[in-house]
PDB file of C-alpha atoms in Angstrom:
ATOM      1  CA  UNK A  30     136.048  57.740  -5.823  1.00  0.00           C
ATOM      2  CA  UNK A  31     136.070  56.969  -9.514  1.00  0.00           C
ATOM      3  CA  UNK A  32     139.413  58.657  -9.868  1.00  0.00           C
ATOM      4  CA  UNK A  33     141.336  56.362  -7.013  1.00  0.00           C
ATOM      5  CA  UNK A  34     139.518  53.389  -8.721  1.00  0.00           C
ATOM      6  CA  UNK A  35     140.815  54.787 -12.051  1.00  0.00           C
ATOM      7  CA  UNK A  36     144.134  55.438 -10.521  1.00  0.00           C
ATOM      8  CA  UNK A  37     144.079  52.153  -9.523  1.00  0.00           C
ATOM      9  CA  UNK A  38     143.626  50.284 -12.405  1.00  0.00           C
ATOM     10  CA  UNK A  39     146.111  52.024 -14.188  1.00  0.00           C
ATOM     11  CA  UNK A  40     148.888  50.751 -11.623  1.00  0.00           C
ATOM     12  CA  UNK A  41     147.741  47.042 -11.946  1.00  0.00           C
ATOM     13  CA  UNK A  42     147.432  47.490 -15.279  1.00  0.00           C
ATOM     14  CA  UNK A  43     151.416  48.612 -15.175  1.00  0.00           C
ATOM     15  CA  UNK A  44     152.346  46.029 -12.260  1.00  0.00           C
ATOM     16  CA  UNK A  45     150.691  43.402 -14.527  1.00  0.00           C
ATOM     17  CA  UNK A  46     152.121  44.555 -17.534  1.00  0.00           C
ATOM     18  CA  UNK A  47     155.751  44.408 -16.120  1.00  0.00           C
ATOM     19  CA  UNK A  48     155.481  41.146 -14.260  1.00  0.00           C
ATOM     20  CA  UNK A  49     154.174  39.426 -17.858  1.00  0.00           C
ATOM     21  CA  UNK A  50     157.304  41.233 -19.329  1.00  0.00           C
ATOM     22  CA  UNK A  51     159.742  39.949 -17.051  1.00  0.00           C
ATOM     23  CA  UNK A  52     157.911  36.304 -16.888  1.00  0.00           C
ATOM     24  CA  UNK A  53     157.922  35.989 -20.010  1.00  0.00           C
ATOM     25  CA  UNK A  54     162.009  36.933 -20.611  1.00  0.00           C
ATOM     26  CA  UNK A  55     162.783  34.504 -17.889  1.00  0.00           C
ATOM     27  CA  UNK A  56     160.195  31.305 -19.333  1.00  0.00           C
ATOM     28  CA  UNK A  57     161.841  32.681 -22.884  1.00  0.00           C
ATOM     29  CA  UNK A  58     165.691  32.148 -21.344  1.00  0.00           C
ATOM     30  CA  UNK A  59     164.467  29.403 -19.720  1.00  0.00           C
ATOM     31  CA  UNK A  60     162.913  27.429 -22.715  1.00  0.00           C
ATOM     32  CA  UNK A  61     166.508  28.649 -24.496  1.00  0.00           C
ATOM     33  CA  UNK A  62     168.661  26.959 -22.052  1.00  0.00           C
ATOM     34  CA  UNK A  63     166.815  23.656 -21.754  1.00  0.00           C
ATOM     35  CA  UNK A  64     167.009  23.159 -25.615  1.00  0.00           C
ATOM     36  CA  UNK A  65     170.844  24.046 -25.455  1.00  0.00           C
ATOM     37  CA  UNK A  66     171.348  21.927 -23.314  1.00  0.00           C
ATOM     38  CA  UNK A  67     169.284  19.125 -24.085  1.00  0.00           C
ATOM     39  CA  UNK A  68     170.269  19.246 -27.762  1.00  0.00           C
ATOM     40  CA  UNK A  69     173.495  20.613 -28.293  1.00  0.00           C
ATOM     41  CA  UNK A  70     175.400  19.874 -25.341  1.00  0.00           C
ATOM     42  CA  UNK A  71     173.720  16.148 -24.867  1.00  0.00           C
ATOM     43  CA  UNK A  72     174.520  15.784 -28.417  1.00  0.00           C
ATOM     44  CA  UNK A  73     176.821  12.745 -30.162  1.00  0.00           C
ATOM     45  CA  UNK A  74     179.501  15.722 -30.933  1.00  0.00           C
ATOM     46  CA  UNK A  75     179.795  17.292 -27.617  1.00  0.00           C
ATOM     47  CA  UNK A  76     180.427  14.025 -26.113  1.00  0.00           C
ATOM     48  CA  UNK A  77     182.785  13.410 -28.648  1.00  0.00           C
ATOM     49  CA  UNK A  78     184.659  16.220 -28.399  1.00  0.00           C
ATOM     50  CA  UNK A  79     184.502  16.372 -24.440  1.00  0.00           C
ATOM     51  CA  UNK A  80     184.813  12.885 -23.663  1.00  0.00           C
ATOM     52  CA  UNK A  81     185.928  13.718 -20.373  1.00  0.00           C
ATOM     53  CA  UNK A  82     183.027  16.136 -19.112  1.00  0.00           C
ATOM     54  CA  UNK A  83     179.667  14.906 -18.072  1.00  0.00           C
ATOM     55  CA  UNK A  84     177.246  17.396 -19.716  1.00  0.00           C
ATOM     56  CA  UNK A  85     174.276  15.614 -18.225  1.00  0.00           C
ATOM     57  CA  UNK A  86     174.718  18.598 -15.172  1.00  0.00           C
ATOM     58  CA  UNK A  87     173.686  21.142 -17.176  1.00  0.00           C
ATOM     59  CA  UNK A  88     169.953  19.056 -17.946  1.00  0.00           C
ATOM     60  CA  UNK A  89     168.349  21.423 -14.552  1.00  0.00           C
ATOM     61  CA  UNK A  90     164.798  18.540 -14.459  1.00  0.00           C
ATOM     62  CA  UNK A  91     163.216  21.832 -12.419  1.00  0.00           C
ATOM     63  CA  UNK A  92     163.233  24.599 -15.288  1.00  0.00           C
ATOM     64  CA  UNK A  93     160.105  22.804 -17.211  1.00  0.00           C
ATOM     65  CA  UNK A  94     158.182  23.177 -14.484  1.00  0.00           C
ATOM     66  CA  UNK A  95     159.394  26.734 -13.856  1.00  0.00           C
ATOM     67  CA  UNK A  96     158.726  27.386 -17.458  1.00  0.00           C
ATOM     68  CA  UNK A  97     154.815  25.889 -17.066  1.00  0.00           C
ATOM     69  CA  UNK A  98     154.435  28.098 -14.361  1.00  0.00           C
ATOM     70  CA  UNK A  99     155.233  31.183 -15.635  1.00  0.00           C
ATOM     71  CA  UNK A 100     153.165  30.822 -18.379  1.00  0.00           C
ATOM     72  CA  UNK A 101     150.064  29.968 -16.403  1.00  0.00           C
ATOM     73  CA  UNK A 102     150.877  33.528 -14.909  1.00  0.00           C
ATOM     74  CA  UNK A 103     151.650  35.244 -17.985  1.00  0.00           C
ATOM     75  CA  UNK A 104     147.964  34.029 -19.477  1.00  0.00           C
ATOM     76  CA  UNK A 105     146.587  34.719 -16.150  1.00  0.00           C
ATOM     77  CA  UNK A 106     147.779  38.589 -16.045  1.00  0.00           C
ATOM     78  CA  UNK A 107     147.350  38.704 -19.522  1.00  0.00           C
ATOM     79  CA  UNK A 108     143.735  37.832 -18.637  1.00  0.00           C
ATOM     80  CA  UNK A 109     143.542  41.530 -17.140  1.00  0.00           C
ATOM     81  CA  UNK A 110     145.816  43.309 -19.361  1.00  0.00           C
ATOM     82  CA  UNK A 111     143.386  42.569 -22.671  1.00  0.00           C
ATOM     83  CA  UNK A 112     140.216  43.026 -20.441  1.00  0.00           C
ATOM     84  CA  UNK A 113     141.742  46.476 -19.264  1.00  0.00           C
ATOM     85  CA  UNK A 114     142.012  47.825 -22.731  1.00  0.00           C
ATOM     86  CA  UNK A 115     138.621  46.173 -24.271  1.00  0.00           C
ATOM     87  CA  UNK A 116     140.796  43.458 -26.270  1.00  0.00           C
ATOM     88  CA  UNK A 117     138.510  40.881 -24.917  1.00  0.00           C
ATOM     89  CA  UNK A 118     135.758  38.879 -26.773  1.00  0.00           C
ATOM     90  CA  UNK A 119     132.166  40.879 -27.079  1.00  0.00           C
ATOM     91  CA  UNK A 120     129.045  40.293 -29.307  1.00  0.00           C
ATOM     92  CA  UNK A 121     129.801  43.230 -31.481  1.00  0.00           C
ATOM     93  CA  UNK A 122     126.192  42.921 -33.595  1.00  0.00           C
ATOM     94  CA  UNK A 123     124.417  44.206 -29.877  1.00  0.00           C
ATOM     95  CA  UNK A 124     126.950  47.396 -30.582  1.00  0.00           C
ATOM     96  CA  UNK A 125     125.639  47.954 -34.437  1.00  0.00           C
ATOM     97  CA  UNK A 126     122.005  47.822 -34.295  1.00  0.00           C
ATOM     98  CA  UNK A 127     120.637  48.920 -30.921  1.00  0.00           C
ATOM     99  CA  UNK A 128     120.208  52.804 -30.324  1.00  0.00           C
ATOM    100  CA  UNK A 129     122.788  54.579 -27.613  1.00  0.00           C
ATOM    101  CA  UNK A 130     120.448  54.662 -25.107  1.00  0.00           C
ATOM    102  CA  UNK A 131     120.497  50.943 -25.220  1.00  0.00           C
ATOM    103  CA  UNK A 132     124.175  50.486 -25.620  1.00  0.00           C
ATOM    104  CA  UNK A 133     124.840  52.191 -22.645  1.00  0.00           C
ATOM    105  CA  UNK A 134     122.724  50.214 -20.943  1.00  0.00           C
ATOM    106  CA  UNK A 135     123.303  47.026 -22.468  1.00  0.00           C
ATOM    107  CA  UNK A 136     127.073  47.728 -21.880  1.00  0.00           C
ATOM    108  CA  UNK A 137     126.505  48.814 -18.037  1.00  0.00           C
ATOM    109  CA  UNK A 138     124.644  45.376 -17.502  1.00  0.00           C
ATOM    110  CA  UNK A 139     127.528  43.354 -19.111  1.00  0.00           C
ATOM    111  CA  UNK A 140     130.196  45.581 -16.736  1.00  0.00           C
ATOM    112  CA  UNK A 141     128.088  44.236 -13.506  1.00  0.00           C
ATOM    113  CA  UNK A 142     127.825  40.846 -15.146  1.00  0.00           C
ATOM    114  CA  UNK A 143     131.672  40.882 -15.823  1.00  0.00           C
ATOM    115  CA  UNK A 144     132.286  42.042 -11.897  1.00  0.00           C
ATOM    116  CA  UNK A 145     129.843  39.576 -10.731  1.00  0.00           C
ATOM    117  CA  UNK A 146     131.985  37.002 -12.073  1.00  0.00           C
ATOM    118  CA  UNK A 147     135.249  38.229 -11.068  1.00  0.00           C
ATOM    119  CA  UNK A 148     133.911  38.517  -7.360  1.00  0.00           C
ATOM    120  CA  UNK A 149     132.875  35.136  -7.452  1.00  0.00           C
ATOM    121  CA  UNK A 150     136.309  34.049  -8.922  1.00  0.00           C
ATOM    122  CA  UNK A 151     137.679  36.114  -5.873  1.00  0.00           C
ATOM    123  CA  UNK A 152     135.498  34.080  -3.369  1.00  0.00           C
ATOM    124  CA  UNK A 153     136.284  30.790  -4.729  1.00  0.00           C
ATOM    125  CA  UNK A 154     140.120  31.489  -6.058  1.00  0.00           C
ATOM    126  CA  UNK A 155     140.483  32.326  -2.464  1.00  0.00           C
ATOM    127  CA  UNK A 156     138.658  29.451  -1.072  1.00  0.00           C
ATOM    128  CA  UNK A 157     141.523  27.030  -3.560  1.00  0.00           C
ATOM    129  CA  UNK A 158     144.192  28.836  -2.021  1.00  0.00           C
ATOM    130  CA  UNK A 159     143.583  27.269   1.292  1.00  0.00           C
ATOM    131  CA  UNK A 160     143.188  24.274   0.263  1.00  0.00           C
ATOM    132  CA  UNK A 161     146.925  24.270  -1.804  1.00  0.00           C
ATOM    133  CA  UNK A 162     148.802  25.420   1.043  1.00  0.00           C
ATOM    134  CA  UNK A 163     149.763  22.228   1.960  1.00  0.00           C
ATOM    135  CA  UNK A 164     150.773  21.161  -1.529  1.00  0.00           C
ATOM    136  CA  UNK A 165     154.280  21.504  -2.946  1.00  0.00           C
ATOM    137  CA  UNK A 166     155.584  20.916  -6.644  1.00  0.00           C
ATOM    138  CA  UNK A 167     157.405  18.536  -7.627  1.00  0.00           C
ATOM    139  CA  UNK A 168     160.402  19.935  -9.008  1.00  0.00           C
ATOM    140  CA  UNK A 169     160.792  23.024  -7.582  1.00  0.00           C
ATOM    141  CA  UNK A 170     159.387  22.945  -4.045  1.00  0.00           C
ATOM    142  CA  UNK A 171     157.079  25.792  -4.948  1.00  0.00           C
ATOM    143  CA  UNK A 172     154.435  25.922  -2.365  1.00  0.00           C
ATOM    144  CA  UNK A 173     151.155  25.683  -5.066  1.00  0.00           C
ATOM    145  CA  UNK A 174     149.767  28.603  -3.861  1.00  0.00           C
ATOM    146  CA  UNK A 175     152.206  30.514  -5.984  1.00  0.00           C
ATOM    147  CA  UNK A 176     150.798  28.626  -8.724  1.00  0.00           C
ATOM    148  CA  UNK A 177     147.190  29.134  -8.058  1.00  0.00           C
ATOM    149  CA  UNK A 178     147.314  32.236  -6.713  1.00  0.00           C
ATOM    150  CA  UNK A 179     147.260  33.636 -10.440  1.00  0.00           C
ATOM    151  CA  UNK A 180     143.549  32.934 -10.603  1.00  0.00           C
ATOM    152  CA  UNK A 181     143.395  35.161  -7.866  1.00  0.00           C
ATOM    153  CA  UNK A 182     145.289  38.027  -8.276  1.00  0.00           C
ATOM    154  CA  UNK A 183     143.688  37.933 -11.901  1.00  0.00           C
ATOM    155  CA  UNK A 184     140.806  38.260 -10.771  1.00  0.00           C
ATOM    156  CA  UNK A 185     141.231  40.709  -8.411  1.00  0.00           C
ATOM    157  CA  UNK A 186     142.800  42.949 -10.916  1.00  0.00           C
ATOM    158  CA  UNK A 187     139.790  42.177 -13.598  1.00  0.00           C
ATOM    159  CA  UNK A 188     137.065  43.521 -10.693  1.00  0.00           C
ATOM    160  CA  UNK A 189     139.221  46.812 -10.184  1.00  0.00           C
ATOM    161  CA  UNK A 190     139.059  47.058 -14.127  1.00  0.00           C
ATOM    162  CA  UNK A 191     135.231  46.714 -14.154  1.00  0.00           C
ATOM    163  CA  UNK A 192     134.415  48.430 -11.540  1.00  0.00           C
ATOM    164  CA  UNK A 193     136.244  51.289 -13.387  1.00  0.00           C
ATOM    165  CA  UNK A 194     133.863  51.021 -16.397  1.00  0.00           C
ATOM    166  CA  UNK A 195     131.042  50.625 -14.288  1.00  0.00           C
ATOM    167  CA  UNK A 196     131.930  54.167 -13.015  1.00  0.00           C
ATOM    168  CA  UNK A 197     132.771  55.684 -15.912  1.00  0.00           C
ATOM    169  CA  UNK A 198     129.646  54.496 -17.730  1.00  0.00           C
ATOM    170  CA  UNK A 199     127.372  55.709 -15.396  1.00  0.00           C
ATOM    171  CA  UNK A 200     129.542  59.404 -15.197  1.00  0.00           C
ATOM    172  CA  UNK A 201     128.851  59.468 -18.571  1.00  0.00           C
ATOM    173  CA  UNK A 202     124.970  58.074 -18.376  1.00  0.00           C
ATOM    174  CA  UNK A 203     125.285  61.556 -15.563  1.00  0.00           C
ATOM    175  CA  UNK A 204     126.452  63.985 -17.482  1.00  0.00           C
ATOM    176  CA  UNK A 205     124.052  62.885 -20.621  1.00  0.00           C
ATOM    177  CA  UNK A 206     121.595  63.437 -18.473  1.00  0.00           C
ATOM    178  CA  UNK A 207     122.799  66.941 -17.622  1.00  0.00           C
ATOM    179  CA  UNK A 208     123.703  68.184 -20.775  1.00  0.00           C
ATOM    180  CA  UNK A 209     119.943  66.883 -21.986  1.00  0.00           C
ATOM    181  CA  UNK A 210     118.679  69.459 -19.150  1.00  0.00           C
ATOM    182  CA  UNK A 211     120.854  72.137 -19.831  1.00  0.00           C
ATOM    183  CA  UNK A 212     119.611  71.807 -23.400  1.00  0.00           C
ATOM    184  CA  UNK A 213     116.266  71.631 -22.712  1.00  0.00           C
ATOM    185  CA  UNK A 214     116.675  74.580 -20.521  1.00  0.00           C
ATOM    186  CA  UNK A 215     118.011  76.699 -23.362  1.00  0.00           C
ATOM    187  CA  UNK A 216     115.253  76.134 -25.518  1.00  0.00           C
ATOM    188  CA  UNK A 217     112.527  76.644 -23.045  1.00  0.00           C
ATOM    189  CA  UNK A 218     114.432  80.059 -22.165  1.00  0.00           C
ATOM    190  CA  UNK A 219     114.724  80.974 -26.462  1.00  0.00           C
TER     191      UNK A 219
END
């Protein structure tokens, strides 16, 4: 079980990982062409130089809004990527002075804590979703649950994440356990 969850986070984390890639490239090109054409080819000197040509085509009014949106899905994916390899904010001082029994312990609560709230943003992101069905962006015609289905998906991705350290900190709270006995066992046997 813990090796399809573990399996499984490892794809998202790669699915994730390309869609912020290629989101990113296309808000990057994006942002690129907008300023090229809102600076250099509405310019005094284009218009000077092409009288003649009306440059005011090239302005596309839709590709800020495509731009917004990929970046609410690049920091939304992102969300999981930094959670999947422990980049997110902790309380580091709980790490430094409690004992390893306790940090295991402390850390498994914060795991079920984490996955409590992802499950809840997985209830309620859901619960939005039906409500922006019927809503459309301005620009691009987008239906919004594009847009808010980041929180979503996010979330989703962030509870297979957790459960996956919820699993592997109690393998590892297991086999402590085990190697304790099998220790103990060779001493009582010596």
């Amino acid at each position: 079980m813990s090796d399809f969850f573990g399996k499984l986070s490892d794809k998202a984390d790669k699915i994730s990982r390309s869609i912020v890639i290629l989101f990113f490239v296309i808000a990057f090109i994006s942002t690129v062409y907008q300023v090229f054409s809102r600076y250099v080819l509405q310019s005094a000197i284009a218009k000077s130089i092409l009288p003649f040509v009306d440059f005011s085509i090239f302005n596309l009014t839709w590709i800020e809004e495509l731009i917004r949106y990929m970046f609410v899905w690049i920091v939304f994916l992102g969300i999981g990527i930094v959670y999947k390899s422990k980049g997110h904010a902790q309380v580091e001082i709980l790490h430094h002075y409690l004992s390893e029994k306790w940090k295991s312990k402390v850390m498994l609560l914060v795991e079920c804590i984490n996955s409590a709230l992802f499950l809840f943003l997985i209830i309620y992101g859901s619960r939005i979703l039906k409500f922006s069905i019927q809503q459309i962006s301005p620009s691009l015609g987008l239906n919004m649950t594009f847009i808010y289905g980041a929180v979503l998906v996010s979330s989703i991705v962030c509870f297979v994440h957790s459960s996956v350290n919820i699993l592997e900190l109690r393998t590892a709270k297991r086999d402590e356990r085990v190697v304790v006995q099998v220790e103990s066992q060779n001493t009582n046997m010596g």
